[in-house]
């Protein structure tokens, strides 16, 4: 028994010795200093191997940086987000302040323009940027059989309404040049059409584009719905031809002038007559108005221009032309332009009874030597609140003028060739084009006849130089 136990112990020692021999010899314990030097050398070796075999890529560096950025305490994160939010608020407030400042500037500019406009001192400097139109760009619209006598442009500049001695009214599309509607007159009048039976001499459209008014030699004023050309009302009361019509700007109050030497006031919206004003000593040939409750008229052979103050029922009388004053147009609330058959064109200020300036023989002379007569001024037009004026005659051209020196100078810009009597002129509201109504005869008579002329509507584009498109409000006298 004792011998067997001894043998088993011996076998265990042999097995453990064999196992140790398989894994290696038993490591000899090194001194402490030598062991540290071996560890340093091993770490250096590991660093060199790591550096050579696994270089850091840019992606890995970015990941490390991102981990460093994300690695923040909750308090630091809250602080960072709060700073970011405050920065966003600051930027939004700065942008809002800039927008408000721009809006204030725009409002201030608009208010200043409105004040200058009401005072009649707003004058946009456009003349210096205008260029001579190319003759090839002038569009000619044919539709009336007899001479055109009057025309208007709709407030949105999309449509033109014209009338003629053939008693018809035509609505034109400006862009396409096509006829949109024809109101027949003369012998073609029916009870349904309510057209004119005599020469139409005057026309006006309300500032909102709702109503169209026309006046004829039969003493009648017709009111139409401009959009559909449907007849609405007929105003009677004048005792002679209705030679001038104008709506007060921003209202449906209508002023009419007649060869019976009177001015009448109507309320179109209520289909009502308001009052009659007297003063001219001869037939009234033209009438115009803007936003004030007053109108201006030209008095033909009585040689006067009159300003009618409706509420006060009073009038101001101006003298300056030698011949019959045949046409008149307001430039702004304080200035106007007139033309006469003595060939002169005059600029007026409502505060002075004499013209501020006058150009004699504005369109030259006609006739044989020794028998020269100035060309009659048959129409005038003004681009509202600007320094541009146009005049028409039968001198084969329409003239454009610049009102300079606080309306104390009238300087010629250029001539636009047009053959025939220029019986009506109107600028578009934007100033992008000028419309001329051409006839073989004068609108009020048959003193001459120009056979080579065409009874037509001419649309003249007004081009502006790129450098001079800005509109500068300046105060006129």
XYZ file of C-alpha atoms in Angstrom:
477
model
C 0.000 0.000 0.000
C 2.724 2.399 1.019
C 4.748 1.490 -2.060
C 1.702 2.193 -4.376
C 1.115 5.670 -2.909
C 4.713 6.586 -3.420
C 4.517 5.524 -7.083
C 1.426 7.715 -7.710
C 3.164 10.803 -6.254
C 6.169 10.148 -8.433
C 3.990 9.890 -11.571
C 2.316 13.272 -10.779
C 5.714 14.925 -10.442
C 6.790 13.430 -13.795
C 3.585 14.675 -15.531
C 3.945 18.242 -14.193
C 7.608 18.255 -15.188
C 6.721 17.075 -18.678
C 4.042 19.814 -19.026
C 6.482 22.489 -17.976
C 9.015 21.138 -20.433
C 6.413 21.357 -23.288
C 5.641 25.022 -22.715
C 9.225 26.069 -22.141
C 11.787 26.348 -19.501
C 11.038 27.961 -16.254
C 11.775 31.781 -16.623
C 14.589 33.056 -14.531
C 13.635 36.001 -12.360
C 15.496 39.204 -13.465
C 16.668 41.970 -11.222
C 14.203 44.984 -10.975
C 16.381 47.492 -12.907
C 16.971 45.091 -15.802
C 13.270 44.235 -16.050
C 12.326 47.989 -16.411
C 14.862 48.488 -19.202
C 13.366 45.519 -21.074
C 9.835 46.988 -20.717
C 10.981 50.381 -22.141
C 12.599 48.715 -25.120
C 9.435 46.670 -25.717
C 7.217 49.731 -25.614
C 9.447 51.550 -28.121
C 9.333 48.530 -30.379
C 5.546 48.420 -30.144
C 5.345 52.144 -30.966
C 7.554 51.716 -34.030
C 5.560 48.762 -35.303
C 2.247 50.592 -34.720
C 3.513 53.700 -36.539
C 4.749 51.726 -39.557
C 1.879 49.298 -39.984
C -1.246 51.420 -39.108
C -0.924 55.093 -40.209
C -3.759 57.446 -39.029
C -6.164 58.235 -41.935
C -7.931 61.662 -42.274
C -11.284 59.980 -41.638
C -9.959 58.520 -38.436
C -8.663 61.946 -37.358
C -12.094 63.500 -38.076
C -13.793 60.814 -36.061
C -11.425 61.468 -33.217
C -12.143 65.224 -33.409
C -15.895 64.578 -33.507
C -15.563 62.333 -30.484
C -13.670 65.126 -28.737
C -16.424 67.650 -29.684
C -19.207 65.396 -28.523
C -17.315 64.630 -25.419
C -18.816 67.465 -23.302
C -20.749 67.684 -20.127
C -24.509 68.391 -20.183
C -23.875 71.859 -18.778
C -21.403 72.647 -21.571
C -23.866 71.398 -24.183
C -26.650 73.598 -22.793
C -24.330 76.600 -22.831
C -23.285 75.935 -26.439
C -26.893 75.574 -27.655
C -27.934 78.707 -25.782
C -25.153 80.713 -27.472
C -26.173 79.315 -30.884
C -29.816 80.262 -30.290
C -28.881 83.790 -29.207
C -26.741 84.221 -32.336
C -29.672 83.157 -34.535
C -31.958 85.628 -32.755
C -29.415 88.402 -33.237
C -29.178 87.706 -36.990
C -32.969 87.630 -37.344
C -33.306 90.942 -35.510
C -30.648 92.537 -37.728
C -32.430 91.342 -40.886
C -35.775 92.566 -39.536
C -34.282 95.958 -38.683
C -32.850 96.274 -42.226
C -36.242 95.416 -43.786
C -38.033 97.912 -41.536
C -35.512 100.620 -42.396
C -35.963 99.929 -46.126
C -39.751 99.982 -45.749
C -39.562 103.269 -43.820
C -37.424 104.761 -46.590
C -39.894 103.595 -49.243
C -42.878 104.936 -47.301
C -41.099 108.225 -46.644
C -40.235 108.538 -50.328
C -43.810 107.767 -51.351
C -45.227 110.245 -48.840
C -42.824 112.903 -50.053
C -43.910 112.249 -53.645
C -47.579 112.428 -52.627
C -47.021 115.764 -50.859
C -45.123 117.176 -53.844
C -47.845 115.857 -56.178
C -50.605 117.543 -54.158
C -48.637 120.778 -54.130
C -48.087 120.476 -57.873
C -44.316 120.462 -57.473
C -43.507 116.856 -58.380
C -41.528 116.681 -61.604
C -39.892 113.402 -62.594
C -36.829 113.949 -64.758
C -37.504 111.697 -67.747
C -36.676 113.850 -70.770
C -32.917 113.374 -70.473
C -33.275 109.594 -70.802
C -35.672 109.519 -73.775
C -34.417 108.283 -77.124
C -35.767 109.048 -80.592
C -38.224 106.263 -81.524
C -37.488 104.167 -84.588
C -40.098 104.812 -87.300
C -40.295 101.052 -87.932
C -41.439 100.519 -84.314
C -44.512 102.771 -84.683
C -47.649 100.622 -84.905
C -50.623 101.791 -86.976
C -54.157 100.586 -86.128
C -56.829 100.987 -88.810
C -60.534 100.695 -88.068
C -62.311 104.041 -88.373
C -63.561 105.176 -91.778
C -63.394 108.907 -90.976
C -60.886 111.088 -89.054
C -60.192 110.174 -85.419
C -61.327 112.979 -83.119
C -60.473 111.754 -79.595
C -58.991 108.827 -77.669
C -58.087 107.674 -74.156
C -55.779 105.030 -72.674
C -57.071 102.762 -69.885
C -55.432 103.216 -66.438
C -53.643 99.844 -66.733
C -52.320 100.741 -70.234
C -53.856 97.571 -71.712
C -56.570 99.181 -73.831
C -57.154 102.193 -76.070
C -60.612 103.662 -76.722
C -60.973 105.807 -79.832
C -63.809 107.723 -81.487
C -64.192 109.385 -84.866
C -66.356 111.458 -87.154
C -67.996 108.207 -88.310
C -69.740 108.218 -84.873
C -68.186 104.878 -83.882
C -66.209 103.891 -80.775
C -63.546 101.182 -80.905
C -61.857 99.396 -78.020
C -58.334 98.213 -78.940
C -55.946 95.782 -77.285
C -52.581 97.544 -76.961
C -50.418 94.415 -77.016
C -51.957 92.696 -80.041
C -53.375 95.779 -81.795
C -56.678 93.984 -82.378
C -60.174 95.430 -82.137
C -61.905 94.028 -79.050
C -65.239 95.830 -79.424
C -66.914 98.236 -81.856
C -69.850 100.475 -80.890
C -71.369 101.476 -84.199
C -72.852 104.913 -84.702
C -74.509 107.042 -87.340
C -77.056 105.242 -89.516
C -76.138 101.877 -87.949
C -77.454 102.878 -84.523
C -80.165 100.624 -83.084
C -82.150 100.820 -79.872
C -79.941 98.086 -78.438
C -76.566 99.665 -79.328
C -77.377 103.203 -78.041
C -74.593 104.584 -80.246
C -73.957 108.195 -81.225
C -75.671 109.696 -84.243
C -73.310 112.677 -84.617
C -69.549 113.311 -84.631
C -67.971 112.325 -81.305
C -65.761 115.189 -80.100
C -64.680 114.217 -76.564
C -63.939 111.185 -74.432
C -62.836 110.383 -70.852
C -62.256 107.291 -68.700
C -62.451 107.112 -64.898
C -59.217 106.536 -62.949
C -60.418 103.078 -61.837
C -61.200 102.093 -65.423
C -64.883 101.454 -64.686
C -66.668 104.157 -66.685
C -66.135 105.554 -70.195
C -67.798 108.857 -71.140
C -68.236 110.197 -74.693
C -69.673 113.506 -75.933
C -70.954 114.413 -79.414
C -72.142 117.304 -81.578
C -75.761 116.414 -80.736
C -75.310 117.777 -77.168
C -75.363 114.253 -75.688
C -73.050 112.569 -73.152
C -73.071 108.763 -73.168
C -71.792 106.687 -70.236
C -70.485 103.183 -70.962
C -69.127 100.318 -68.911
C -65.506 100.269 -70.056
C -64.961 96.531 -69.548
C -67.920 95.358 -71.676
C -68.735 98.526 -73.692
C -72.341 98.246 -72.523
C -74.411 101.440 -72.497
C -75.342 102.653 -68.994
C -76.659 106.235 -69.019
C -77.367 109.205 -71.257
C -76.796 112.728 -69.899
C -78.649 115.627 -71.499
C -78.510 119.287 -70.570
C -75.950 120.980 -72.793
C -77.386 123.205 -75.520
C -74.539 122.693 -78.010
C -71.737 120.252 -78.906
C -69.935 118.590 -75.980
C -66.291 119.467 -76.629
C -64.527 118.350 -73.425
C -64.879 115.607 -70.810
C -62.778 114.641 -67.780
C -63.243 112.494 -64.677
C -61.891 113.835 -61.421
C -59.038 111.514 -60.443
C -59.984 108.948 -57.789
C -63.713 109.651 -58.114
C -66.674 109.169 -60.467
C -67.293 112.918 -60.678
C -67.441 113.977 -64.333
C -66.803 117.469 -65.742
C -68.126 118.389 -69.191
C -67.513 121.450 -71.387
C -69.548 122.580 -74.353
C -69.776 125.025 -77.214
C -72.679 126.505 -75.210
C -69.887 128.121 -73.073
C -70.812 126.236 -69.895
C -69.136 123.675 -67.661
C -71.350 121.037 -66.035
C -70.637 118.687 -63.125
C -72.142 115.164 -63.004
C -72.074 112.236 -60.565
C -71.801 109.209 -62.824
C -72.071 106.567 -60.082
C -75.448 107.978 -59.058
C -76.521 108.934 -62.593
C -77.053 112.500 -61.403
C -76.560 116.087 -62.557
C -74.831 118.337 -59.978
C -74.406 121.915 -61.232
C -73.552 124.263 -64.099
C -70.836 126.942 -64.240
C -70.688 129.915 -66.623
C -67.920 132.344 -67.510
C -66.436 131.864 -70.994
C -67.388 134.360 -73.690
C -66.868 131.934 -76.573
C -67.129 128.192 -77.227
C -65.102 125.981 -74.849
C -62.703 123.839 -76.878
C -61.033 121.677 -74.232
C -61.166 120.596 -70.577
C -58.977 118.666 -68.131
C -58.817 117.808 -64.405
C -56.770 115.851 -61.873
C -57.467 114.962 -58.219
C -58.393 118.408 -56.887
C -62.024 119.480 -57.006
C -61.400 121.841 -59.884
C -60.971 121.740 -63.649
C -59.266 123.816 -66.345
C -60.752 124.870 -69.677
C -59.593 126.545 -72.883
C -61.984 129.191 -74.199
C -61.365 129.290 -77.923
C -61.681 132.772 -79.384
C -62.248 134.520 -76.051
C -58.477 134.063 -75.570
C -58.714 132.834 -71.972
C -57.768 129.810 -69.945
C -59.906 129.339 -66.844
C -59.492 127.391 -63.615
C -62.852 126.455 -62.101
C -62.953 125.977 -58.317
C -66.053 123.834 -57.935
C -66.758 124.114 -54.149
C -66.339 127.908 -54.158
C -68.129 128.266 -57.514
C -65.378 130.677 -58.539
C -62.929 130.882 -61.431
C -59.466 132.214 -62.241
C -58.897 133.785 -65.669
C -55.574 133.577 -67.562
C -54.517 135.433 -70.734
C -51.584 134.717 -73.051
C -52.453 133.454 -76.568
C -53.302 135.660 -79.540
C -55.486 133.160 -81.395
C -58.122 130.576 -80.536
C -56.985 128.322 -77.675
C -57.953 124.872 -78.972
C -56.409 122.358 -76.542
C -55.356 122.120 -72.891
C -53.765 119.535 -70.594
C -52.680 119.538 -66.930
C -49.081 118.461 -66.244
C -49.575 118.345 -62.467
C -51.852 120.045 -59.939
C -50.148 123.431 -60.439
C -49.009 123.490 -64.073
C -50.633 123.058 -67.496
C -49.883 123.291 -71.209
C -52.051 124.836 -73.947
C -51.973 125.112 -77.733
C -53.582 127.666 -80.040
C -54.268 128.215 -83.719
C -51.671 131.005 -83.763
C -49.087 128.194 -83.632
C -48.004 128.892 -80.056
C -47.558 126.459 -77.138
C -47.609 127.871 -73.599
C -46.761 126.578 -70.118
C -48.751 127.972 -67.207
C -48.540 128.002 -63.421
C -51.826 128.370 -61.573
C -50.340 131.070 -59.351
C -49.607 133.427 -62.276
C -52.069 134.911 -64.755
C -49.518 135.004 -67.603
C -47.716 132.052 -69.211
C -44.460 130.986 -67.565
C -43.088 130.434 -71.074
C -44.429 130.432 -74.619
C -43.046 129.062 -77.879
C -44.369 130.848 -80.966
C -44.744 129.013 -84.291
C -43.925 125.796 -82.455
C -44.517 123.667 -85.576
C -43.300 126.167 -88.169
C -45.098 127.841 -91.072
C -47.172 126.794 -94.067
C -48.197 128.576 -97.261
C -46.506 130.461 -100.079
C -43.853 133.075 -99.475
C -45.400 136.243 -98.171
C -48.571 134.376 -97.169
C -47.090 132.189 -94.473
C -49.342 131.085 -91.666
C -48.259 129.122 -88.584
C -49.391 125.530 -88.287
C -52.304 125.269 -85.847
C -51.661 123.375 -82.650
C -54.413 120.756 -82.782
C -53.529 118.676 -79.687
C -51.312 118.673 -76.614
C -50.432 115.924 -74.114
C -48.380 115.768 -70.923
C -46.925 112.814 -69.055
C -48.332 113.479 -65.595
C -45.876 114.728 -62.944
C -42.964 114.663 -65.382
C -41.015 117.051 -67.627
C -42.360 115.653 -70.936
C -44.903 117.385 -73.203
C -46.073 116.435 -76.705
C -47.774 118.649 -79.313
C -49.546 117.785 -82.537
C -50.463 119.688 -85.690
C -50.736 118.854 -89.410
C -47.076 119.698 -90.010
C -46.147 116.028 -90.713
C -44.713 115.494 -87.218
C -45.450 115.186 -83.508
C -43.040 117.186 -81.376
C -41.768 116.177 -77.928
C -40.645 118.902 -75.543
C -38.806 119.118 -72.239
C -40.180 121.381 -69.492
C -37.044 122.769 -67.876
C -36.062 125.437 -65.401
C -39.022 124.918 -63.073
C -41.495 124.982 -66.000
C -40.003 128.261 -67.244
C -38.426 126.718 -70.351
C -39.850 124.617 -73.165
C -37.002 122.918 -75.026
C -37.554 120.758 -78.162
C -36.406 117.147 -77.856
C -37.187 115.520 -81.219
C -39.800 115.188 -83.977
C -41.729 112.002 -84.734
C -42.894 111.943 -88.379
C -46.680 111.469 -88.753
C -48.691 112.628 -91.777
C -52.144 114.099 -91.182
C -54.014 116.075 -88.545
C -52.967 114.929 -85.083
C -56.380 115.429 -83.493
C -55.619 113.702 -80.180
C -52.537 112.775 -78.162
C -52.309 110.697 -74.986
C -49.363 109.326 -73.020
C -49.682 105.927 -71.380
C -49.792 106.115 -67.586
C -46.375 104.447 -67.302
C -44.857 106.663 -69.993
C -43.877 103.663 -72.128
C -45.751 104.819 -75.228
C -47.567 107.756 -76.798
C -50.825 107.330 -78.740
C -51.808 109.669 -81.577
C -55.194 109.892 -83.291
C -54.646 110.817 -86.953
C -57.222 112.180 -89.403
C -57.364 113.611 -92.881
C -59.299 116.583 -91.427
C -59.293 118.750 -88.319
C -61.541 117.337 -85.595
C -63.744 120.455 -85.453
C -64.097 121.216 -89.181
C -63.052 120.673 -92.783
C -60.785 123.642 -93.465
C -58.147 121.417 -95.108
C -58.031 117.841 -96.268
C -54.776 115.856 -96.394
C -55.460 113.049 -98.882
C -52.211 111.158 -98.235
C -53.002 110.851 -94.504
C -54.587 107.693 -93.095
C -57.403 107.808 -90.538
C -55.681 105.702 -87.901
C -54.327 105.217 -84.383
C -50.533 105.357 -84.042
C -48.786 103.781 -81.033
C -45.339 105.326 -80.600
C -42.991 103.453 -78.209
C -40.915 105.677 -75.924
C -37.516 104.151 -75.241
C -35.347 105.245 -72.338
C -31.585 105.067 -72.021
C -30.426 102.525 -69.417
C -28.440 105.107 -67.448
C -31.326 107.527 -67.065
C -34.241 105.400 -65.950
C -34.316 106.728 -62.406
C -37.085 109.152 -61.595
C -36.044 112.035 -59.381
C -38.726 114.154 -57.738
C -37.767 117.810 -57.827
C -39.631 120.931 -56.881
C -40.836 123.186 -59.647
C -41.778 126.810 -59.164
